[in-house]
């Protein structure tokens, strides 16, 4: 079977975009097909797949992003992926030029998200309000660490560390509580660099360590800014929040291996993820 694809990335969190406007090309998009596409030696190679569908069932949005992790599993939301998805719509002429001046509604597994094309060439996504929960344990290389749970439409555990190297090699998936996270969890390791300046590493469920994670960047900002973040030892982390409602609007810079992202917590409690989105190649799958 042959089909067209586009390759893109957001801060080197890379994706294969599959145009499938009416859903007739890829059908149910089987796990094995996604895994083959994302295979970095036998396939195109990517952290995930973004299928582009018209949004008839997306609650009024004109487009729907069907996102899959590299192992084929469904993920409800991907912030970097949504920016790449929006860049594809723009570059392919699927969006009316007048729509580029205002927010564009895109359906996702976590509901409709508003995307804005910024004047500096970057793209911003209203990621909605985070749900900051209580403590969450993870085991990394046999070490028990305590983090903070944050829901960004997908589950996250945020662990504050003194140095990013403290996370170890991140080859094996961190072990989490099945009762708390029955479908697995994304784990972020964050270091507070300075005032509203963070850096992080991330292990994404269904993928492994990636160079960036948009929902993860939002999760670490939510944990640190709200004062709920804890160090891996379980002690209160040196954050920049009060443990209550943080000052808003407030913007954090989040450094990732693939670059830098900007996360703004607005007066309505929503997080806005801003960063680059780059398309690098087009081609045809022939395997």
PDB file of C-alpha atoms in Angstrom:
ATOM      1  CA  UNK A   1       0.000   0.000   0.000  1.00  0.00           C
ATOM      2  CA  UNK A   2       1.312   3.440  -0.904  1.00  0.00           C
ATOM      3  CA  UNK A   3       0.235   6.760   0.578  1.00  0.00           C
ATOM      4  CA  UNK A   4       1.588  10.310   0.932  1.00  0.00           C
ATOM      5  CA  UNK A   5       3.170  11.619   4.098  1.00  0.00           C
ATOM      6  CA  UNK A   6       4.789  14.766   5.462  1.00  0.00           C
ATOM      7  CA  UNK A   7       7.544  14.843   8.100  1.00  0.00           C
ATOM      8  CA  UNK A   8       7.721  17.644  10.653  1.00  0.00           C
ATOM      9  CA  UNK A   9       8.820  18.506  14.168  1.00  0.00           C
ATOM     10  CA  UNK A  10       8.258  20.890  17.056  1.00  0.00           C
ATOM     11  CA  UNK A  11      11.496  21.440  19.005  1.00  0.00           C
ATOM     12  CA  UNK A  12      12.700  18.135  17.529  1.00  0.00           C
ATOM     13  CA  UNK A  13       9.702  16.175  18.814  1.00  0.00           C
ATOM     14  CA  UNK A  14       9.115  14.663  15.378  1.00  0.00           C
ATOM     15  CA  UNK A  15       6.007  13.364  13.655  1.00  0.00           C
ATOM     16  CA  UNK A  16       4.771  11.790  10.457  1.00  0.00           C
ATOM     17  CA  UNK A  17       1.710  13.624   9.157  1.00  0.00           C
ATOM     18  CA  UNK A  18      -0.778  11.424   7.283  1.00  0.00           C
ATOM     19  CA  UNK A  19      -3.322  13.350   5.181  1.00  0.00           C
ATOM     20  CA  UNK A  20      -6.542  11.306   5.307  1.00  0.00           C
ATOM     21  CA  UNK A  21      -9.241  13.934   5.020  1.00  0.00           C
ATOM     22  CA  UNK A  22     -12.226  11.611   4.674  1.00  0.00           C
ATOM     23  CA  UNK A  23     -10.724   8.661   6.557  1.00  0.00           C
ATOM     24  CA  UNK A  24     -10.684   6.442   3.482  1.00  0.00           C
ATOM     25  CA  UNK A  25      -6.921   5.890   3.238  1.00  0.00           C
ATOM     26  CA  UNK A  26      -5.960   4.520   6.634  1.00  0.00           C
ATOM     27  CA  UNK A  27      -9.216   3.166   8.034  1.00  0.00           C
ATOM     28  CA  UNK A  28      -8.750   2.285  11.707  1.00  0.00           C
ATOM     29  CA  UNK A  29      -4.989   2.978  11.472  1.00  0.00           C
ATOM     30  CA  UNK A  30      -3.765  -0.215  13.094  1.00  0.00           C
ATOM     31  CA  UNK A  31      -1.110  -0.178  15.813  1.00  0.00           C
ATOM     32  CA  UNK A  32       1.287  -2.259  13.719  1.00  0.00           C
ATOM     33  CA  UNK A  33       1.072   0.190  10.814  1.00  0.00           C
ATOM     34  CA  UNK A  34       1.884   3.144  13.076  1.00  0.00           C
ATOM     35  CA  UNK A  35       4.794   1.278  14.670  1.00  0.00           C
ATOM     36  CA  UNK A  36       6.186   0.437  11.221  1.00  0.00           C
ATOM     37  CA  UNK A  37       5.958   4.057  10.084  1.00  0.00           C
ATOM     38  CA  UNK A  38       7.652   5.334  13.259  1.00  0.00           C
ATOM     39  CA  UNK A  39      10.443   2.742  13.168  1.00  0.00           C
ATOM     40  CA  UNK A  40      13.662   4.760  12.822  1.00  0.00           C
ATOM     41  CA  UNK A  41      15.483   2.003  10.950  1.00  0.00           C
ATOM     42  CA  UNK A  42      12.804   0.151   9.016  1.00  0.00           C
ATOM     43  CA  UNK A  43      10.374   3.012   8.487  1.00  0.00           C
ATOM     44  CA  UNK A  44      10.287   6.795   8.253  1.00  0.00           C
ATOM     45  CA  UNK A  45      11.042   7.313  11.920  1.00  0.00           C
ATOM     46  CA  UNK A  46       9.123   9.522  14.337  1.00  0.00           C
ATOM     47  CA  UNK A  47       7.889   9.970  17.889  1.00  0.00           C
ATOM     48  CA  UNK A  48       4.310   9.660  16.660  1.00  0.00           C
ATOM     49  CA  UNK A  49       1.790   9.923  13.833  1.00  0.00           C
ATOM     50  CA  UNK A  50      -0.639  12.784  13.192  1.00  0.00           C
ATOM     51  CA  UNK A  51      -3.568  11.773  10.995  1.00  0.00           C
ATOM     52  CA  UNK A  52      -5.348  14.732   9.402  1.00  0.00           C
ATOM     53  CA  UNK A  53      -9.119  14.273   9.302  1.00  0.00           C
ATOM     54  CA  UNK A  54     -11.922  16.643   8.507  1.00  0.00           C
ATOM     55  CA  UNK A  55     -13.687  17.396  11.775  1.00  0.00           C
ATOM     56  CA  UNK A  56     -17.252  16.320  11.131  1.00  0.00           C
ATOM     57  CA  UNK A  57     -17.369  14.527  14.483  1.00  0.00           C
ATOM     58  CA  UNK A  58     -15.203  17.005  16.364  1.00  0.00           C
ATOM     59  CA  UNK A  59     -17.940  19.131  17.915  1.00  0.00           C
ATOM     60  CA  UNK A  60     -17.870  21.880  15.317  1.00  0.00           C
ATOM     61  CA  UNK A  61     -14.135  22.094  14.625  1.00  0.00           C
ATOM     62  CA  UNK A  62     -13.187  21.988  10.964  1.00  0.00           C
ATOM     63  CA  UNK A  63     -10.327  19.539  11.560  1.00  0.00           C
ATOM     64  CA  UNK A  64      -9.513  16.620  13.829  1.00  0.00           C
ATOM     65  CA  UNK A  65      -6.039  15.488  14.884  1.00  0.00           C
ATOM     66  CA  UNK A  66      -5.913  11.716  15.335  1.00  0.00           C
ATOM     67  CA  UNK A  67      -2.677  11.291  17.278  1.00  0.00           C
ATOM     68  CA  UNK A  68      -0.876   7.989  17.862  1.00  0.00           C
ATOM     69  CA  UNK A  69       2.234   7.264  19.897  1.00  0.00           C
ATOM     70  CA  UNK A  70       5.142   5.496  18.234  1.00  0.00           C
ATOM     71  CA  UNK A  71       3.906   2.109  19.458  1.00  0.00           C
ATOM     72  CA  UNK A  72       0.498   2.710  17.871  1.00  0.00           C
ATOM     73  CA  UNK A  73      -1.368   3.509  21.066  1.00  0.00           C
ATOM     74  CA  UNK A  74      -3.865   6.364  21.037  1.00  0.00           C
ATOM     75  CA  UNK A  75      -3.001   9.533  22.936  1.00  0.00           C
ATOM     76  CA  UNK A  76      -5.657  12.119  23.658  1.00  0.00           C
ATOM     77  CA  UNK A  77      -3.431  15.153  23.229  1.00  0.00           C
ATOM     78  CA  UNK A  78      -0.024  16.234  21.950  1.00  0.00           C
ATOM     79  CA  UNK A  79       0.951  19.898  22.164  1.00  0.00           C
ATOM     80  CA  UNK A  80       3.972  19.806  19.861  1.00  0.00           C
ATOM     81  CA  UNK A  81       2.043  17.592  17.469  1.00  0.00           C
ATOM     82  CA  UNK A  82      -0.871  20.008  17.313  1.00  0.00           C
ATOM     83  CA  UNK A  83       1.459  22.828  16.280  1.00  0.00           C
ATOM     84  CA  UNK A  84       2.912  20.653  13.510  1.00  0.00           C
ATOM     85  CA  UNK A  85      -0.634  19.653  12.521  1.00  0.00           C
ATOM     86  CA  UNK A  86      -1.577  23.335  12.258  1.00  0.00           C
ATOM     87  CA  UNK A  87       1.553  24.103  10.237  1.00  0.00           C
ATOM     88  CA  UNK A  88       0.589  21.368   7.792  1.00  0.00           C
ATOM     89  CA  UNK A  89      -2.913  22.817   7.369  1.00  0.00           C
ATOM     90  CA  UNK A  90      -1.384  26.215   6.625  1.00  0.00           C
ATOM     91  CA  UNK A  91       1.321  24.953   4.254  1.00  0.00           C
ATOM     92  CA  UNK A  92      -1.052  22.724   2.286  1.00  0.00           C
ATOM     93  CA  UNK A  93      -3.613  25.480   1.769  1.00  0.00           C
ATOM     94  CA  UNK A  94      -6.319  23.659   3.719  1.00  0.00           C
ATOM     95  CA  UNK A  95      -6.954  26.695   5.907  1.00  0.00           C
ATOM     96  CA  UNK A  96      -8.564  29.832   4.519  1.00  0.00           C
ATOM     97  CA  UNK A  97      -5.966  32.632   4.753  1.00  0.00           C
ATOM     98  CA  UNK A  98      -8.458  34.755   6.699  1.00  0.00           C
ATOM     99  CA  UNK A  99      -8.542  32.051   9.392  1.00  0.00           C
ATOM    100  CA  UNK A 100      -4.828  32.548  10.025  1.00  0.00           C
ATOM    101  CA  UNK A 101      -5.561  35.921  11.619  1.00  0.00           C
ATOM    102  CA  UNK A 102      -7.562  34.436  14.481  1.00  0.00           C
ATOM    103  CA  UNK A 103      -7.783  31.240  16.529  1.00  0.00           C
ATOM    104  CA  UNK A 104      -8.350  28.056  14.529  1.00  0.00           C
ATOM    105  CA  UNK A 105     -10.444  25.321  16.165  1.00  0.00           C
ATOM    106  CA  UNK A 106      -8.984  21.801  15.938  1.00  0.00           C
ATOM    107  CA  UNK A 107     -10.596  18.731  17.451  1.00  0.00           C
ATOM    108  CA  UNK A 108      -8.485  16.336  19.522  1.00  0.00           C
ATOM    109  CA  UNK A 109      -9.099  13.383  21.794  1.00  0.00           C
ATOM    110  CA  UNK A 110      -9.119  15.919  24.630  1.00  0.00           C
ATOM    111  CA  UNK A 111     -11.719  18.153  22.994  1.00  0.00           C
ATOM    112  CA  UNK A 112     -11.438  21.238  20.828  1.00  0.00           C
ATOM    113  CA  UNK A 113      -8.235  23.275  21.059  1.00  0.00           C
ATOM    114  CA  UNK A 114      -7.708  26.810  19.762  1.00  0.00           C
ATOM    115  CA  UNK A 115      -4.586  27.344  17.660  1.00  0.00           C
ATOM    116  CA  UNK A 116      -3.100  30.767  16.878  1.00  0.00           C
ATOM    117  CA  UNK A 117      -0.558  31.555  14.155  1.00  0.00           C
ATOM    118  CA  UNK A 118       1.781  34.122  15.733  1.00  0.00           C
ATOM    119  CA  UNK A 119       3.440  37.044  14.001  1.00  0.00           C
ATOM    120  CA  UNK A 120       6.927  35.727  14.787  1.00  0.00           C
ATOM    121  CA  UNK A 121       6.275  32.527  12.828  1.00  0.00           C
ATOM    122  CA  UNK A 122       5.643  30.354  15.860  1.00  0.00           C
ATOM    123  CA  UNK A 123       2.328  28.724  16.752  1.00  0.00           C
ATOM    124  CA  UNK A 124       0.460  28.938  20.050  1.00  0.00           C
ATOM    125  CA  UNK A 125      -2.065  26.434  21.383  1.00  0.00           C
ATOM    126  CA  UNK A 126      -4.598  27.008  24.152  1.00  0.00           C
ATOM    127  CA  UNK A 127      -4.027  23.773  26.050  1.00  0.00           C
ATOM    128  CA  UNK A 128      -6.865  24.346  28.512  1.00  0.00           C
ATOM    129  CA  UNK A 129      -6.719  24.316  32.296  1.00  0.00           C
ATOM    130  CA  UNK A 130      -4.368  21.839  33.983  1.00  0.00           C
ATOM    131  CA  UNK A 131      -5.623  19.517  36.689  1.00  0.00           C
ATOM    132  CA  UNK A 132      -2.957  19.477  39.374  1.00  0.00           C
ATOM    133  CA  UNK A 133      -3.303  16.453  41.621  1.00  0.00           C
ATOM    134  CA  UNK A 134      -1.487  15.001  44.575  1.00  0.00           C
ATOM    135  CA  UNK A 135       1.776  13.086  44.965  1.00  0.00           C
ATOM    136  CA  UNK A 136       2.641  10.272  42.578  1.00  0.00           C
ATOM    137  CA  UNK A 137       5.409   7.698  42.948  1.00  0.00           C
ATOM    138  CA  UNK A 138       7.573   6.467  40.088  1.00  0.00           C
ATOM    139  CA  UNK A 139      10.460   4.031  40.036  1.00  0.00           C
ATOM    140  CA  UNK A 140      13.403   4.872  37.762  1.00  0.00           C
ATOM    141  CA  UNK A 141      16.334   2.459  37.475  1.00  0.00           C
ATOM    142  CA  UNK A 142      15.292   0.911  40.776  1.00  0.00           C
ATOM    143  CA  UNK A 143      15.071   4.275  42.550  1.00  0.00           C
ATOM    144  CA  UNK A 144      11.759   5.350  44.072  1.00  0.00           C
ATOM    145  CA  UNK A 145      10.981   8.997  43.339  1.00  0.00           C
ATOM    146  CA  UNK A 146       8.043  11.137  44.390  1.00  0.00           C
ATOM    147  CA  UNK A 147       6.493  13.574  41.946  1.00  0.00           C
ATOM    148  CA  UNK A 148       3.326  15.583  41.404  1.00  0.00           C
ATOM    149  CA  UNK A 149       0.499  14.361  39.185  1.00  0.00           C
ATOM    150  CA  UNK A 150      -0.807  16.735  36.518  1.00  0.00           C
ATOM    151  CA  UNK A 151      -3.492  16.006  33.926  1.00  0.00           C
ATOM    152  CA  UNK A 152      -3.163  17.879  30.624  1.00  0.00           C
ATOM    153  CA  UNK A 153      -5.655  15.699  28.785  1.00  0.00           C
ATOM    154  CA  UNK A 154      -3.038  12.988  29.223  1.00  0.00           C
ATOM    155  CA  UNK A 155      -1.417  11.974  32.530  1.00  0.00           C
ATOM    156  CA  UNK A 156       1.906  13.319  33.797  1.00  0.00           C
ATOM    157  CA  UNK A 157       4.106  12.892  36.843  1.00  0.00           C
ATOM    158  CA  UNK A 158       6.472  15.817  37.433  1.00  0.00           C
ATOM    159  CA  UNK A 159       9.639  15.171  39.461  1.00  0.00           C
ATOM    160  CA  UNK A 160      11.899  18.065  40.470  1.00  0.00           C
ATOM    161  CA  UNK A 161      15.629  17.268  40.337  1.00  0.00           C
ATOM    162  CA  UNK A 162      18.833  19.154  41.134  1.00  0.00           C
ATOM    163  CA  UNK A 163      20.314  18.189  37.758  1.00  0.00           C
ATOM    164  CA  UNK A 164      18.729  16.628  34.691  1.00  0.00           C
ATOM    165  CA  UNK A 165      21.378  13.910  34.783  1.00  0.00           C
ATOM    166  CA  UNK A 166      19.728  12.692  37.995  1.00  0.00           C
ATOM    167  CA  UNK A 167      17.047  11.106  35.792  1.00  0.00           C
ATOM    168  CA  UNK A 168      19.604   8.560  34.604  1.00  0.00           C
ATOM    169  CA  UNK A 169      19.690   6.985  31.151  1.00  0.00           C
ATOM    170  CA  UNK A 170      15.879   6.772  30.769  1.00  0.00           C
ATOM    171  CA  UNK A 171      16.144   3.668  28.628  1.00  0.00           C
ATOM    172  CA  UNK A 172      13.506   1.619  30.439  1.00  0.00           C
ATOM    173  CA  UNK A 173      10.033   2.946  31.101  1.00  0.00           C
ATOM    174  CA  UNK A 174       9.594   4.400  34.605  1.00  0.00           C
ATOM    175  CA  UNK A 175       7.331   2.197  36.732  1.00  0.00           C
ATOM    176  CA  UNK A 176       4.202   3.865  38.096  1.00  0.00           C
ATOM    177  CA  UNK A 177       1.198   2.828  40.158  1.00  0.00           C
ATOM    178  CA  UNK A 178      -1.211   0.882  37.947  1.00  0.00           C
ATOM    179  CA  UNK A 179      -4.177   1.902  40.085  1.00  0.00           C
ATOM    180  CA  UNK A 180      -3.291   5.587  39.722  1.00  0.00           C
ATOM    181  CA  UNK A 181      -2.267   5.415  36.053  1.00  0.00           C
ATOM    182  CA  UNK A 182      -3.934   2.359  34.469  1.00  0.00           C
ATOM    183  CA  UNK A 183      -2.843   3.389  30.956  1.00  0.00           C
ATOM    184  CA  UNK A 184       0.654   4.493  31.925  1.00  0.00           C
ATOM    185  CA  UNK A 185       2.013   7.973  32.534  1.00  0.00           C
ATOM    186  CA  UNK A 186       4.403  10.499  31.017  1.00  0.00           C
ATOM    187  CA  UNK A 187       7.204  11.369  33.434  1.00  0.00           C
ATOM    188  CA  UNK A 188       8.967  14.744  33.448  1.00  0.00           C
ATOM    189  CA  UNK A 189      12.168  15.569  35.301  1.00  0.00           C
ATOM    190  CA  UNK A 190      12.435  19.330  35.791  1.00  0.00           C
ATOM    191  CA  UNK A 191      15.138  21.624  37.114  1.00  0.00           C
ATOM    192  CA  UNK A 192      14.344  25.160  38.225  1.00  0.00           C
ATOM    193  CA  UNK A 193      17.007  27.272  36.493  1.00  0.00           C
ATOM    194  CA  UNK A 194      15.845  30.706  37.612  1.00  0.00           C
ATOM    195  CA  UNK A 195      12.859  33.002  37.814  1.00  0.00           C
ATOM    196  CA  UNK A 196      10.229  31.527  35.456  1.00  0.00           C
ATOM    197  CA  UNK A 197      12.971  29.537  33.753  1.00  0.00           C
ATOM    198  CA  UNK A 198      12.835  25.729  33.725  1.00  0.00           C
ATOM    199  CA  UNK A 199      14.510  22.869  31.915  1.00  0.00           C
ATOM    200  CA  UNK A 200      13.260  19.322  31.619  1.00  0.00           C
ATOM    201  CA  UNK A 201      13.672  15.814  30.285  1.00  0.00           C
ATOM    202  CA  UNK A 202      10.713  13.588  29.529  1.00  0.00           C
ATOM    203  CA  UNK A 203       9.903   9.915  29.115  1.00  0.00           C
ATOM    204  CA  UNK A 204       6.697   9.636  27.074  1.00  0.00           C
ATOM    205  CA  UNK A 205       4.511   6.572  27.490  1.00  0.00           C
ATOM    206  CA  UNK A 206       4.395   4.536  24.304  1.00  0.00           C
ATOM    207  CA  UNK A 207       7.489   6.273  22.927  1.00  0.00           C
ATOM    208  CA  UNK A 208      10.457   6.580  25.299  1.00  0.00           C
ATOM    209  CA  UNK A 209      12.620   9.609  26.012  1.00  0.00           C
ATOM    210  CA  UNK A 210      11.882  12.351  23.485  1.00  0.00           C
ATOM    211  CA  UNK A 211      13.610  15.629  22.723  1.00  0.00           C
ATOM    212  CA  UNK A 212      10.519  17.601  23.704  1.00  0.00           C
ATOM    213  CA  UNK A 213       6.936  17.230  24.928  1.00  0.00           C
ATOM    214  CA  UNK A 214       4.394  20.044  24.756  1.00  0.00           C
ATOM    215  CA  UNK A 215       1.930  18.683  27.286  1.00  0.00           C
ATOM    216  CA  UNK A 216       4.916  17.838  29.482  1.00  0.00           C
ATOM    217  CA  UNK A 217       6.158  21.432  29.345  1.00  0.00           C
ATOM    218  CA  UNK A 218       2.706  22.578  30.428  1.00  0.00           C
ATOM    219  CA  UNK A 219       2.641  19.993  33.221  1.00  0.00           C
ATOM    220  CA  UNK A 220       5.952  21.142  34.698  1.00  0.00           C
ATOM    221  CA  UNK A 221       4.840  24.782  34.611  1.00  0.00           C
ATOM    222  CA  UNK A 222       1.558  23.869  36.315  1.00  0.00           C
ATOM    223  CA  UNK A 223       3.379  21.945  39.044  1.00  0.00           C
ATOM    224  CA  UNK A 224       6.090  24.529  39.680  1.00  0.00           C
ATOM    225  CA  UNK A 225       3.985  27.683  39.338  1.00  0.00           C
ATOM    226  CA  UNK A 226       1.248  26.346  41.610  1.00  0.00           C
ATOM    227  CA  UNK A 227       3.752  25.348  44.272  1.00  0.00           C
ATOM    228  CA  UNK A 228       2.673  21.704  44.168  1.00  0.00           C
ATOM    229  CA  UNK A 229       5.972  20.405  42.801  1.00  0.00           C
ATOM    230  CA  UNK A 230       7.987  18.118  45.042  1.00  0.00           C
ATOM    231  CA  UNK A 231      11.550  16.915  44.772  1.00  0.00           C
ATOM    232  CA  UNK A 232      12.183  13.264  44.063  1.00  0.00           C
ATOM    233  CA  UNK A 233      12.796  12.731  47.773  1.00  0.00           C
ATOM    234  CA  UNK A 234       9.230  13.782  48.533  1.00  0.00           C
ATOM    235  CA  UNK A 235      10.265  17.087  50.103  1.00  0.00           C
ATOM    236  CA  UNK A 236       8.854  20.408  48.939  1.00  0.00           C
ATOM    237  CA  UNK A 237      10.708  21.559  45.843  1.00  0.00           C
ATOM    238  CA  UNK A 238      12.276  25.007  45.458  1.00  0.00           C
ATOM    239  CA  UNK A 239       9.483  26.263  43.228  1.00  0.00           C
ATOM    240  CA  UNK A 240       8.046  29.650  42.383  1.00  0.00           C
ATOM    241  CA  UNK A 241       4.460  29.202  43.485  1.00  0.00           C
ATOM    242  CA  UNK A 242       2.631  29.583  46.745  1.00  0.00           C
ATOM    243  CA  UNK A 243       0.665  26.368  46.828  1.00  0.00           C
ATOM    244  CA  UNK A 244      -2.444  28.309  45.810  1.00  0.00           C
ATOM    245  CA  UNK A 245      -3.512  30.195  42.693  1.00  0.00           C
ATOM    246  CA  UNK A 246      -0.341  31.492  40.986  1.00  0.00           C
ATOM    247  CA  UNK A 247       0.041  35.041  39.744  1.00  0.00           C
ATOM    248  CA  UNK A 248      -1.564  35.355  36.301  1.00  0.00           C
ATOM    249  CA  UNK A 249      -0.839  35.959  33.568  1.00  0.00           C
ATOM    250  CA  UNK A 250       2.638  34.540  33.955  1.00  0.00           C
ATOM    251  CA  UNK A 251       4.982  33.142  31.317  1.00  0.00           C
ATOM    252  CA  UNK A 252       7.650  30.491  31.791  1.00  0.00           C
ATOM    253  CA  UNK A 253      10.468  29.487  29.467  1.00  0.00           C
ATOM    254  CA  UNK A 254      10.956  25.723  29.329  1.00  0.00           C
ATOM    255  CA  UNK A 255      14.188  24.373  27.916  1.00  0.00           C
ATOM    256  CA  UNK A 256      14.073  20.931  26.316  1.00  0.00           C
ATOM    257  CA  UNK A 257      16.698  18.950  24.481  1.00  0.00           C
ATOM    258  CA  UNK A 258      15.276  20.145  21.149  1.00  0.00           C
ATOM    259  CA  UNK A 259      15.039  23.856  21.950  1.00  0.00           C
ATOM    260  CA  UNK A 260      12.861  26.156  24.030  1.00  0.00           C
ATOM    261  CA  UNK A 261       9.126  26.463  24.556  1.00  0.00           C
ATOM    262  CA  UNK A 262       7.059  29.221  26.111  1.00  0.00           C
ATOM    263  CA  UNK A 263       4.139  28.448  28.422  1.00  0.00           C
ATOM    264  CA  UNK A 264       1.778  31.194  29.604  1.00  0.00           C
ATOM    265  CA  UNK A 265      -0.781  30.670  32.387  1.00  0.00           C
ATOM    266  CA  UNK A 266      -3.572  33.159  31.664  1.00  0.00           C
ATOM    267  CA  UNK A 267      -6.098  34.872  33.934  1.00  0.00           C
ATOM    268  CA  UNK A 268      -8.726  32.251  33.056  1.00  0.00           C
ATOM    269  CA  UNK A 269      -6.494  29.421  34.253  1.00  0.00           C
ATOM    270  CA  UNK A 270      -5.602  28.139  30.782  1.00  0.00           C
ATOM    271  CA  UNK A 271      -2.079  27.246  29.707  1.00  0.00           C
ATOM    272  CA  UNK A 272      -0.882  28.459  26.301  1.00  0.00           C
ATOM    273  CA  UNK A 273       1.968  26.540  24.673  1.00  0.00           C
ATOM    274  CA  UNK A 274       4.022  28.488  22.113  1.00  0.00           C
ATOM    275  CA  UNK A 275       6.896  27.280  19.987  1.00  0.00           C
ATOM    276  CA  UNK A 276       8.174  26.483  16.502  1.00  0.00           C
ATOM    277  CA  UNK A 277       6.625  24.006  14.085  1.00  0.00           C
ATOM    278  CA  UNK A 278       8.670  22.951  11.073  1.00  0.00           C
ATOM    279  CA  UNK A 279       7.864  20.768   8.059  1.00  0.00           C
ATOM    280  CA  UNK A 280      11.007  19.135   6.672  1.00  0.00           C
ATOM    281  CA  UNK A 281      10.002  16.610   4.006  1.00  0.00           C
ATOM    282  CA  UNK A 282       7.235  15.133   1.895  1.00  0.00           C
ATOM    283  CA  UNK A 283       7.177  11.691   0.372  1.00  0.00           C
ATOM    284  CA  UNK A 284       5.320   8.505  -0.465  1.00  0.00           C
ATOM    285  CA  UNK A 285       5.261   5.362   1.668  1.00  0.00           C
ATOM    286  CA  UNK A 286       5.675   2.320  -0.564  1.00  0.00           C
ATOM    287  CA  UNK A 287       6.353  -0.584   1.824  1.00  0.00           C
TER     288      UNK A 287
END
